[in-house]
Short mmCIF file of C-alpha atoms in Angstrom, two decimals:
data_model
loop_
_atom_site.label_atom_id
_atom_site.label_comp_id
_atom_site.label_asym_id
_atom_site.label_seq_id
_atom_site.Cartn_x
_atom_site.Cartn_y
_atom_site.Cartn_z
CA MET A 9 78.29 13.24 382.94
CA ALA A 10 81.88 13.35 384.22
CA GLY A 11 81.72 16.95 385.42
CA ASP A 12 82.28 19.30 382.50
CA VAL A 13 84.58 16.84 380.73
CA ALA A 14 84.07 16.26 377.00
CA LEU A 15 85.83 14.16 374.38
CA VAL A 16 87.42 15.41 371.16
CA ALA A 17 88.80 13.29 368.34
CA ASP A 18 90.88 13.80 365.21
CA ILE A 19 90.00 10.87 362.94
CA GLY A 20 92.35 10.50 359.98
CA ARG A 21 93.06 7.95 357.32
CA GLN A 22 95.81 6.14 359.22
CA SER A 23 95.31 7.14 362.84
CA VAL A 24 92.98 8.70 365.38
CA ARG A 25 93.86 11.03 368.25
CA PHE A 26 91.60 11.41 371.25
CA GLY A 27 91.70 14.07 373.93
CA LEU A 28 89.62 15.49 376.75
CA THR A 29 88.52 19.03 377.48
CA GLY A 30 87.18 20.61 380.64
CA GLY A 31 88.50 21.06 384.15
CA ASP A 32 91.43 23.38 384.79
CA ALA A 33 92.57 23.18 381.14
CA GLY A 34 89.28 24.58 379.84
CA LEU A 35 88.88 23.92 376.13
CA MET A 36 92.55 23.06 375.53
CA PRO A 37 92.77 19.31 374.78
CA ARG A 38 94.61 17.18 377.36
CA ASP A 39 95.30 13.47 377.89
CA VAL A 40 95.88 13.17 374.14
CA ARG A 41 96.58 9.65 372.88
CA LYS A 42 97.05 8.31 369.38
CA TYR A 43 95.87 4.98 367.94
CA MET A 44 96.68 3.54 364.51
CA THR A 45 93.85 2.25 362.34
CA VAL A 46 95.80 -0.97 361.67
CA GLU A 47 95.74 -1.71 365.41
CA HIS A 48 91.94 -1.64 365.73
CA PRO A 49 89.28 -3.21 363.51
CA THR A 50 86.85 -0.33 364.06
CA PHE A 51 86.76 3.24 365.28
CA THR A 52 84.60 2.16 368.22
CA SER A 53 87.30 -0.32 369.28
CA ALA A 54 89.86 2.49 369.45
CA LEU A 55 87.38 4.72 371.29
CA VAL A 56 86.70 2.07 373.94
CA ALA A 57 90.45 1.51 374.37
CA TYR A 58 90.96 5.24 374.95
CA LEU A 59 88.10 5.54 377.42
CA GLY A 60 89.46 2.59 379.36
CA GLY A 61 92.92 4.12 379.39
CA VAL A 62 91.72 7.40 380.90
CA GLY A 63 89.27 5.78 383.32
CA LEU A 64 86.09 7.03 381.66
CA ARG A 65 84.66 3.82 380.22
CA GLU A 66 81.32 4.29 381.99
CA ALA A 67 81.16 8.09 381.72
CA ARG A 68 78.51 10.06 379.88
CA LEU A 69 80.49 12.36 377.57
CA PRO A 70 79.56 14.98 374.99
CA SER A 71 81.95 14.88 372.05
CA VAL A 72 83.03 16.48 368.80
CA LEU A 73 84.66 14.38 366.07
CA ALA A 74 86.88 15.96 363.39
CA VAL A 75 86.68 13.50 360.49
CA ALA A 76 88.73 13.10 357.30
CA GLY A 77 85.70 12.76 355.07
CA ALA A 78 82.40 14.26 354.03
CA VAL A 79 80.10 14.53 357.06
CA ARG A 80 76.63 13.60 355.85
CA GLY A 81 74.09 11.49 357.70
CA ASP A 82 74.66 8.93 360.43
CA LEU A 83 77.30 6.87 358.61
CA ILE A 84 80.54 8.65 357.67
CA ASN A 85 83.02 7.00 355.33
CA LEU A 86 86.65 7.98 355.90
CA THR A 87 88.48 8.94 352.72
CA GLY A 88 91.12 6.29 351.93
CA SER A 89 90.47 4.23 355.06
CA ARG A 90 88.74 0.93 355.88
CA TRP A 91 87.15 2.56 358.92
CA TYR A 92 83.76 4.24 358.95
CA ILE A 93 82.08 6.22 361.71
CA SER A 94 78.58 5.40 362.91
CA LEU A 95 77.34 8.35 364.94
CA SER A 96 74.62 6.21 366.53
CA GLY A 97 77.29 3.65 367.42
CA VAL A 98 79.42 6.34 369.06
CA GLU A 99 76.33 7.56 370.90
CA ALA A 100 75.80 4.06 372.30
CA VAL A 101 79.32 4.20 373.81
CA LEU A 102 79.33 7.82 375.05
CA ARG A 103 75.61 8.02 375.91
CA VAL A 104 75.40 11.44 374.25
CA ARG A 105 74.90 12.13 370.55
CA PRO A 106 78.27 13.21 369.09
CA ARG A 107 78.78 16.17 366.79
CA ALA A 108 80.89 15.50 363.69
CA LEU A 109 82.54 17.96 361.34
CA ASN A 110 84.99 17.73 358.48
CA GLU A 111 88.64 17.98 359.54
CA CYS A 112 89.21 21.15 357.52
CA ALA A 113 86.17 22.78 359.13
CA ALA A 114 87.80 21.89 362.45
CA ASN A 115 91.00 23.54 361.22
CA ALA A 116 88.99 26.69 360.50
CA LEU A 117 87.42 26.73 363.97
CA ALA A 118 90.85 26.17 365.53
CA LEU A 119 91.93 29.59 364.24
CA THR A 120 89.64 31.18 366.81
CA MET A 121 91.79 29.70 369.60
CA LEU A 122 95.14 30.89 368.27
CA PRO A 123 97.06 34.17 368.71
CA THR A 124 98.45 35.94 365.65
CA ALA A 125 101.88 34.58 366.68
CA ALA A 126 100.70 31.18 365.42
CA PHE A 127 100.40 32.60 361.90
CA THR A 128 103.48 33.00 359.69
CA PRO A 129 102.84 35.79 357.18
CA LEU A 130 103.54 35.32 353.48
CA GLN A 131 103.84 38.10 350.90
CA GLY A 132 101.27 40.87 351.34
CA PRO A 133 99.48 42.39 354.35
CA PRO A 134 100.22 41.03 357.86
CA PRO A 135 97.78 38.48 359.36
CA ARG A 136 94.87 39.68 361.44
CA LEU A 137 93.39 38.14 364.55
CA VAL A 138 90.52 35.81 363.66
CA GLU A 139 87.43 37.31 365.26
CA THR A 140 83.69 37.70 364.90
CA GLY A 141 82.78 40.01 362.04
CA GLY A 142 85.40 38.63 359.67
CA SER A 143 85.35 36.12 356.82
CA TYR A 144 88.20 33.68 356.26
CA VAL A 145 89.15 30.60 354.26
CA VAL A 146 91.44 27.68 355.18
CA ILE A 147 93.28 25.50 352.65
CA GLY A 148 94.90 22.31 353.93
CA THR A 149 97.46 20.48 351.77
CA GLY A 150 98.44 16.96 352.80
CA THR A 151 97.44 13.49 351.61
CA GLY A 152 94.45 15.33 350.14
CA LEU A 153 93.28 18.92 349.69
CA GLY A 154 90.88 20.30 352.27
CA VAL A 155 88.98 23.58 352.15
CA ALA A 156 86.73 25.28 354.69
CA ALA A 157 85.45 28.80 355.17
CA LEU A 158 84.88 30.60 358.46
CA VAL A 159 82.18 33.25 358.24
CA THR A 160 80.26 35.41 360.67
CA ALA A 161 76.63 34.35 361.17
CA ASN A 162 74.21 35.18 363.97
CA GLY A 163 76.90 36.98 365.94
CA LYS A 164 79.51 34.20 365.91
CA LEU A 165 82.01 32.56 363.59
CA ALA A 166 80.63 29.47 361.85
CA PRO A 167 82.59 26.96 359.73
CA ILE A 168 81.42 26.07 356.24
CA GLN A 169 82.36 22.51 355.32
CA THR A 170 83.25 22.09 351.65
CA GLU A 171 84.67 19.67 349.11
CA ALA A 172 86.16 22.50 347.05
CA GLY A 173 89.35 20.51 346.52
CA HIS A 174 87.43 18.42 344.01
CA MET A 175 86.53 21.32 341.74
CA SER A 176 87.74 21.05 338.16
CA PHE A 177 91.40 21.66 337.38
CA ALA A 178 91.94 24.60 335.00
CA ALA A 179 95.37 24.77 333.35
CA ALA A 180 96.75 28.26 332.76
CA THR A 181 100.47 27.70 332.05
CA ALA A 182 102.50 25.44 329.77
CA ASP A 183 103.50 23.16 332.67
CA GLU A 184 99.90 22.97 333.91
CA ARG A 185 98.76 22.01 330.42
CA THR A 186 101.46 19.32 330.28
CA PHE A 187 100.23 18.01 333.62
CA ALA A 188 96.59 17.99 332.46
CA GLN A 189 97.47 16.25 329.20
CA TYR A 190 99.46 13.61 331.08
CA CYS A 191 96.52 12.90 333.40
CA THR A 192 94.22 12.64 330.38
CA SER A 193 96.60 10.24 328.65
CA LYS A 194 96.41 8.01 331.72
CA GLY A 195 92.61 8.00 331.55
CA MET A 196 92.34 9.89 334.83
CA THR A 197 89.40 11.98 335.95
CA PHE A 198 91.33 14.73 337.69
CA ASP A 199 90.57 17.75 339.84
CA ILE A 200 92.49 20.40 341.77
CA GLU A 201 93.43 17.91 344.51
CA THR A 202 95.13 15.77 341.86
CA LEU A 203 97.88 18.41 341.82
CA LEU A 204 97.60 20.17 345.19
CA SER A 205 98.36 17.22 347.48
CA ALA A 206 101.23 14.94 348.43
CA PRO A 207 100.36 12.39 345.68
CA GLY A 208 100.00 15.37 343.35
CA LEU A 209 103.63 16.33 343.77
CA LEU A 210 104.67 12.84 342.68
CA LEU A 211 102.24 12.75 339.76
CA ALA A 212 103.37 16.19 338.64
CA TYR A 213 106.99 15.03 338.68
CA GLU A 214 106.03 12.03 336.60
CA ALA A 215 104.23 14.29 334.13
CA LEU A 216 106.96 16.92 333.75
CA SER A 217 109.81 14.39 333.67
CA GLY A 218 108.27 12.33 330.89
CA GLY A 219 107.34 9.38 333.08
CA LYS A 220 110.02 9.15 335.77
CA LYS A 221 108.54 8.12 339.13
CA LEU A 222 109.68 9.11 342.62
CA GLU A 223 108.69 7.36 345.84
CA LYS A 224 108.01 10.16 348.32
CA PRO A 225 106.92 13.81 348.13
CA GLU A 226 110.12 14.68 350.01
CA ASP A 227 112.05 13.43 346.97
CA VAL A 228 110.57 16.41 345.15
CA THR A 229 110.70 19.10 347.83
CA ARG A 230 114.27 18.31 348.98
CA ASN A 231 115.65 18.69 345.47
CA ILE A 232 114.37 22.17 344.72
CA GLY A 233 117.21 24.09 343.08
CA ARG A 234 119.21 20.93 342.38
CA ASP A 235 116.83 19.10 340.08
CA PRO A 236 115.22 21.22 337.33
CA VAL A 237 112.13 19.01 337.23
CA SER A 238 111.59 19.23 341.00
CA THR A 239 112.03 22.99 340.79
CA ALA A 240 109.46 23.23 337.99
CA VAL A 241 107.01 20.96 339.80
CA VAL A 242 107.12 23.01 342.99
CA ARG A 243 106.80 26.27 341.07
CA MET A 244 103.70 24.90 339.33
CA PHE A 245 102.30 23.64 342.64
CA VAL A 246 102.84 26.96 344.43
CA GLU A 247 101.47 29.10 341.62
CA HIS A 248 98.37 26.96 341.16
CA LEU A 249 97.82 27.08 344.92
CA GLY A 250 97.97 30.87 344.67
CA SER A 251 95.38 30.88 341.90
CA PHE A 252 93.13 28.55 343.91
CA ALA A 253 93.49 30.75 347.01
CA GLY A 254 92.33 33.77 345.01
CA ASP A 255 89.34 31.86 343.65
CA LEU A 256 88.33 30.81 347.16
CA ALA A 257 88.73 34.31 348.56
CA LEU A 258 86.31 35.52 345.88
CA ALA A 259 83.90 32.60 346.36
CA TYR A 260 83.58 33.04 350.14
CA GLY A 261 84.25 36.76 350.45
CA ALA A 262 87.28 35.89 352.59
CA TRP A 263 88.64 39.45 352.62
CA ASP A 264 90.03 39.07 356.15
CA GLY A 265 92.42 36.21 355.58
CA VAL A 266 93.50 33.06 353.75
CA PHE A 267 95.24 30.46 355.93
CA LEU A 268 97.38 27.59 354.64
CA THR A 269 97.70 24.50 356.81
CA GLY A 270 99.33 21.09 356.49
CA ALA A 271 102.81 19.63 356.30
CA ILE A 272 103.27 20.39 352.60
CA ALA A 273 102.50 24.09 353.00
CA ARG A 274 104.93 24.31 355.92
CA ALA A 275 107.63 22.48 353.94
CA LEU A 276 107.20 24.90 351.02
CA HIS A 277 107.32 28.08 353.12
CA PRO A 278 110.32 29.58 351.21
CA GLN A 279 108.68 28.86 347.85
CA LEU A 280 105.34 30.31 348.99
CA MET A 281 107.20 33.58 349.60
CA ASP A 282 107.95 33.69 345.87
CA PRO A 283 106.08 36.47 344.01
CA GLY A 284 104.48 33.84 341.75
CA PHE A 285 102.06 32.73 344.48
CA ARG A 286 100.76 36.24 345.13
CA ARG A 287 100.74 37.17 341.44
CA ARG A 288 98.49 34.23 340.54
CA MET A 289 96.28 34.85 343.57
CA GLU A 290 95.64 38.45 342.55
CA SER A 291 95.24 37.86 338.79
CA LYS A 292 91.44 38.06 338.88
CA ALA A 293 90.62 40.98 336.61
CA ALA A 294 88.13 43.24 338.39
CA PHE A 295 89.15 42.33 341.95
CA ARG A 296 92.94 42.59 341.74
CA ARG A 297 93.09 45.52 344.20
CA GLN A 298 90.77 43.88 346.76
CA LEU A 299 92.73 40.62 346.63
CA SER A 300 95.99 42.51 347.12
CA GLU A 301 94.65 43.52 350.56
CA VAL A 302 93.87 39.95 351.69
CA PRO A 303 96.43 38.57 354.19
CA VAL A 304 97.79 35.07 353.53
CA SER A 305 99.43 33.13 356.36
CA LEU A 306 100.87 29.73 357.16
CA VAL A 307 99.52 28.18 360.35
CA ASN A 308 102.51 26.77 362.24
CA ARG A 309 100.61 24.19 364.29
CA ASN A 310 99.94 20.48 363.71
CA ASP A 311 97.15 20.00 366.27
CA LEU A 312 94.42 22.01 364.58
CA GLU A 313 91.87 19.20 364.33
CA LEU A 314 91.73 18.64 368.09
CA LEU A 315 91.77 22.38 368.77
CA GLY A 316 88.94 22.88 366.30
CA ALA A 317 86.89 20.08 367.81
CA ALA A 318 87.37 21.72 371.22
CA ALA A 319 86.39 25.10 369.78
CA ALA A 320 83.20 23.53 368.40
CA LEU A 321 82.28 22.49 371.95
CA GLY A 322 82.55 26.09 373.09
CA ASN A 323 80.80 27.37 369.97
CA ALA A 324 77.65 25.27 370.36
#
């Protein structure tokens, strides 16, 4: 083994980032490099290129891989990517069996390495430091919808990997019903991610505009207040996200905090401050008061996957 050095990776649909931990930097990732999936035929090819670049091609390295996909078994398929990850294949390169976890579970573990200054509070109570004894949930909005819980078990915080973004979509407002009917008319099998994601913003615009298509999610978010349809789409998105956050807080007993991650959540910060988000989150009949005490925060970092992979090394 190369001293106490370990490898961490953030494996996404279009790119992979590698980093190293250990040495003077401790668990904070260093020597971070990014490789595009179109540049390498396989994940192993990118891994070998990285190891050669940092002079560790022959090293024996423990590793943690944060993967954009469901982590089950030896072979992991990446959502929306031609790559797949063979854990036994990675072991043959690194000479140590890797640990893999879903990228949103990595996001959850990353919270343990951040100060409260990294959390931007939304409406409601101020954020609390993430620490043993608490229960939390993380919701990541991007090209997809990721969900993970962070709960206390056996004296430490443990991530719960989920596919909660694929739970059934339940319409509660006129616009949500219009969206659901539009999806049905297109013959789609839809779930919560169908709305709460970057493609969801575009599909929602198409639904509420009567069929008009936009090219990029930014075409929706940049026209809030100028275009009535964009304004309605974002309001629906934010309010449904609030309802989903309340459901997850109840499902996982996340009384100590809900954290929103991802570029879309950060872009919609002003709209997430709207009372509609909190109102829908707390509209849960018997538990309205308890939900009103749950802090909700934006995480203002874009390196959570690598941080979470590093945290998993220290949490073994």
